[in-house]
Short mmCIF file of C-alpha atoms and ligand atoms in Angstrom, two decimals:
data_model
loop_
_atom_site.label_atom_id
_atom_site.label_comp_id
_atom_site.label_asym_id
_atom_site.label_seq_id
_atom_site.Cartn_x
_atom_site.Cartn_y
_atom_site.Cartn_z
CA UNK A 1 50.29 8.70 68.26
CA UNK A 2 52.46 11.49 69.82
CA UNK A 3 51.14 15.01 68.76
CA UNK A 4 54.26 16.64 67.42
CA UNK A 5 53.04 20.27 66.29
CA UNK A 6 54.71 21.64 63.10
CA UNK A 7 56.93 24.69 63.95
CA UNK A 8 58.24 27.16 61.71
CA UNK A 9 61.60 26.02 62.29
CA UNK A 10 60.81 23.40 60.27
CA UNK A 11 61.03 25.16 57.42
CA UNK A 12 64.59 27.29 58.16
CA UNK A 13 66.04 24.32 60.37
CA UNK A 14 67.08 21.01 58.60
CA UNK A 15 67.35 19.17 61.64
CA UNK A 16 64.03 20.29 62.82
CA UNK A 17 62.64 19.25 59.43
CA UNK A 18 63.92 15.94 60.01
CA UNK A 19 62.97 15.58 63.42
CA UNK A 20 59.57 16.51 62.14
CA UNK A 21 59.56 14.15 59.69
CA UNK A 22 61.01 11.68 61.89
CA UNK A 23 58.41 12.13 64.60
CA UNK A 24 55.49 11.66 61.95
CA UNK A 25 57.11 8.94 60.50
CA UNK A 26 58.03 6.92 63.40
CA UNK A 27 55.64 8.29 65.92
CA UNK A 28 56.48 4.81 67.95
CA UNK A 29 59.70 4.44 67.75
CA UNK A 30 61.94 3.75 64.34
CA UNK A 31 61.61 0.78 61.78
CA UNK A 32 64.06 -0.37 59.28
CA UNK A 33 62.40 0.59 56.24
CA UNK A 34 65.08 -2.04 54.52
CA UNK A 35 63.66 -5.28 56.71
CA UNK A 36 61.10 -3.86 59.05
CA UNK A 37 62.97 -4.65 61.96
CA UNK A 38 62.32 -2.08 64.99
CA UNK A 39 64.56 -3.37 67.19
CA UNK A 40 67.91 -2.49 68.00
CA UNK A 41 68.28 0.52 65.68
CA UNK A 42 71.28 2.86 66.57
CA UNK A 43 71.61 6.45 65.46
CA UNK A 44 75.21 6.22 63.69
CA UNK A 45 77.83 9.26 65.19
CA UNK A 46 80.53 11.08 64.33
CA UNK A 47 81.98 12.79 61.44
CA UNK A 48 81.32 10.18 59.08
CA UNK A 49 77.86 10.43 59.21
CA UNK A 50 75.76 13.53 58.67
CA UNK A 51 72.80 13.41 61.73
CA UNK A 52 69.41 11.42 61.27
CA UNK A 53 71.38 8.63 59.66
CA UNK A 54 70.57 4.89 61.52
CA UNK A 55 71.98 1.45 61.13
CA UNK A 56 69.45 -1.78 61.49
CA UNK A 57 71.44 -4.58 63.72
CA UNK A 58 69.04 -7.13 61.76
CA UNK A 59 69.92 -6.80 58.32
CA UNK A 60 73.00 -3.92 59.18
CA UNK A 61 71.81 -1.37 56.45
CA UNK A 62 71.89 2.18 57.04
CA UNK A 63 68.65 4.43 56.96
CA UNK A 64 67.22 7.66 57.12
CA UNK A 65 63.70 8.90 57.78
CA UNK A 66 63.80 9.89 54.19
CA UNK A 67 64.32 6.24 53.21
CA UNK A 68 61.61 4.84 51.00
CA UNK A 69 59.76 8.41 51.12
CA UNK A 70 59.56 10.93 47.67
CA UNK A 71 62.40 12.70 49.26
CA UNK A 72 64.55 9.72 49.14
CA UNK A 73 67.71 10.76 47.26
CA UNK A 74 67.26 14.39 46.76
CA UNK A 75 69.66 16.81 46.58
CA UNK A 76 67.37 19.35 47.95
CA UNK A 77 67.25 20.36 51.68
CA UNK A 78 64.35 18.04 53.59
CA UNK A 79 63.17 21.79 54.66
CA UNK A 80 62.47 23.10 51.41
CA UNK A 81 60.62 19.78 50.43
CA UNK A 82 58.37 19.89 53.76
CA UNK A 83 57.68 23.60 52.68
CA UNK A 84 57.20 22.77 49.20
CA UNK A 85 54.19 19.87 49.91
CA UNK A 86 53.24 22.71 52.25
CA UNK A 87 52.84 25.24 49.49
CA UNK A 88 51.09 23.08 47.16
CA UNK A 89 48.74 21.53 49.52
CA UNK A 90 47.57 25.01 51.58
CA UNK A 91 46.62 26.89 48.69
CA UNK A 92 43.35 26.50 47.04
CA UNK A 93 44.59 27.04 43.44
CA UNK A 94 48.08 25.26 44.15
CA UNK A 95 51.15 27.25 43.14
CA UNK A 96 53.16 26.56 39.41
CA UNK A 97 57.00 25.35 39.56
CA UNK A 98 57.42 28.85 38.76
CA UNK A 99 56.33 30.74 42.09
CA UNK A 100 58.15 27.25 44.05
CA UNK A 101 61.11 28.14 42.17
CA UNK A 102 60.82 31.78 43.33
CA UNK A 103 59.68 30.94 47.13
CA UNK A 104 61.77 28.10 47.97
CA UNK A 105 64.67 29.28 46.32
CA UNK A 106 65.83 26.62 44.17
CA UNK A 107 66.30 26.03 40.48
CA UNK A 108 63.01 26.37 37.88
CA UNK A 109 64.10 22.92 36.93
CA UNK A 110 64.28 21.75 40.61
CA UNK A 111 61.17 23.28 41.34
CA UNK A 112 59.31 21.54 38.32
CA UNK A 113 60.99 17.93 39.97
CA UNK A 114 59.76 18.51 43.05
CA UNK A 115 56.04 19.97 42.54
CA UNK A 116 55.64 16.54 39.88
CA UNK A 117 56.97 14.17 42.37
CA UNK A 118 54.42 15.49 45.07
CA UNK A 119 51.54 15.78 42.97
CA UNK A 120 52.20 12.32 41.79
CA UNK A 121 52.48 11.06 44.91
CA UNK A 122 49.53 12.65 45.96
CA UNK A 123 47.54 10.38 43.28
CA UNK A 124 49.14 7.39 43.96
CA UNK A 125 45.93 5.44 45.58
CA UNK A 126 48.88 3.39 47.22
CA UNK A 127 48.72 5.90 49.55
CA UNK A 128 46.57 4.59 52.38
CA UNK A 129 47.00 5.85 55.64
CA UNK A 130 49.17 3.25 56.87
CA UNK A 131 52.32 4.34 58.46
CA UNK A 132 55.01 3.12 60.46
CA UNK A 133 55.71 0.26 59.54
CA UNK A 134 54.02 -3.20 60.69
CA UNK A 135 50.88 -2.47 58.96
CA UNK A 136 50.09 -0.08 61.75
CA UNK A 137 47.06 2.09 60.97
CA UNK A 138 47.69 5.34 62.36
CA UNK A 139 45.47 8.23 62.31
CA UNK A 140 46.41 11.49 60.70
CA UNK A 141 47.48 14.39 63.30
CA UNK A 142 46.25 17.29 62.76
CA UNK A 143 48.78 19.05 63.44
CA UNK A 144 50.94 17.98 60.28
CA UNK A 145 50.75 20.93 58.47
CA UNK A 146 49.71 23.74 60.42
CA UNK A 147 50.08 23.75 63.75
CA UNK A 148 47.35 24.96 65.97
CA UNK A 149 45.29 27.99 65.12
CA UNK A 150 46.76 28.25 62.19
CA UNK A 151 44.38 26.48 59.59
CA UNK A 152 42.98 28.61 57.21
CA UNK A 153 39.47 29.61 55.32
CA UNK A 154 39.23 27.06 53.01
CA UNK A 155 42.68 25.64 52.88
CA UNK A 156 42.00 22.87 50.88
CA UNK A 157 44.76 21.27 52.30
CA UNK A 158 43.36 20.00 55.20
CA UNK A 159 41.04 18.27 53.10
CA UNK A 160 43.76 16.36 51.73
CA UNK A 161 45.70 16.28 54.78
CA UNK A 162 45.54 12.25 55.04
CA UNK A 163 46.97 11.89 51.16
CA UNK A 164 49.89 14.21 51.92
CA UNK A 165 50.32 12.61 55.40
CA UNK A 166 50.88 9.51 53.37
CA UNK A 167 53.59 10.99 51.25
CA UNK A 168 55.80 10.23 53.88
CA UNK A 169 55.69 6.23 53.13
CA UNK A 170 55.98 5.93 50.08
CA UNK A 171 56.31 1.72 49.26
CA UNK A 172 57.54 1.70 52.70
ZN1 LIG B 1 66.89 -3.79 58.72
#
């Protein structure tokens, strides 16, 4: 698996958050999440289509890397979700919807959605570590949520690293 450290741009750039989540996602190349094909996938250009957006030649649906994941048809920014998962995974006591609401900058009622949808997730024992697509066991990096150096006393987080790694394939 490529090592693709997490940068802070992640969490002020939406097209670094994507490219992030792309990278863990597809860490060998994309997969249709509709049929599973991973061949002959092109990125779709133009004004039409915001970036990140693909179309499968197999079964010619269109996809993104968010496709099949909890942050499937949100309305919030992919950057405030990755920091969000971040939040409630690197702190030992978690944070309430309240101080998301506050950090992130989004709605109390947002901020409730988002903190139940990851928490959930993060019990579903669906979540194996499988990734990818194919069945493809792939191990968890390291570097998903910190970067190097940057892990820290007792982050309980990286205890649970492997659950919130799976977040990203949800049913996929
Ligand atoms: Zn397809």
């Amino acid at each position: 698996m490529k090592k693709f450290s997490l940068d802070n741009l992640v969490f002020i750039d939406e097209e670094k958050a994507r490219q992030y989540l792309e990278n863990i996602r597809w860490p060998d190349g994309k997969a249709c999440p509709h049929c599973g094909n991973c061949d002959k996938i092109y990125a779709l250009k133009g004004k039409a289509h915001r970036p990140g957006v693909y179309k499968c030649a197999e079964c010619k649906k269109q996809f993104s890397v968010t496709v099949g994941t909890i942050f499937e048809r949100s309305h919030v920014p992919l950057r405030k979700w990755l920091l969000t998962v971040h939040l409630l995974c690197a702190s030992k006591k978690g944070h309430s919807a309240h101080q998301i609401h506050r950090m992130i900058g989004v709605t109390y009622k947002t901020a409730w959605f988002m903190c139940h949808r990851i928490r959930e997730a993060m019990k579903d024992p669906v979540f194996t570590r499988q990734l990818g697509g194919g069945g493809k066991v792939v191990e968890a990096d390291e570097t998903f949520w910190g970067g190097k150096g940057k892990k820290r006393k007792g982050a309980r987080g990286w205890d649970h690293k492997e659950e919130v790694f799976a977040l990203v394939e949800r049913d996929g």
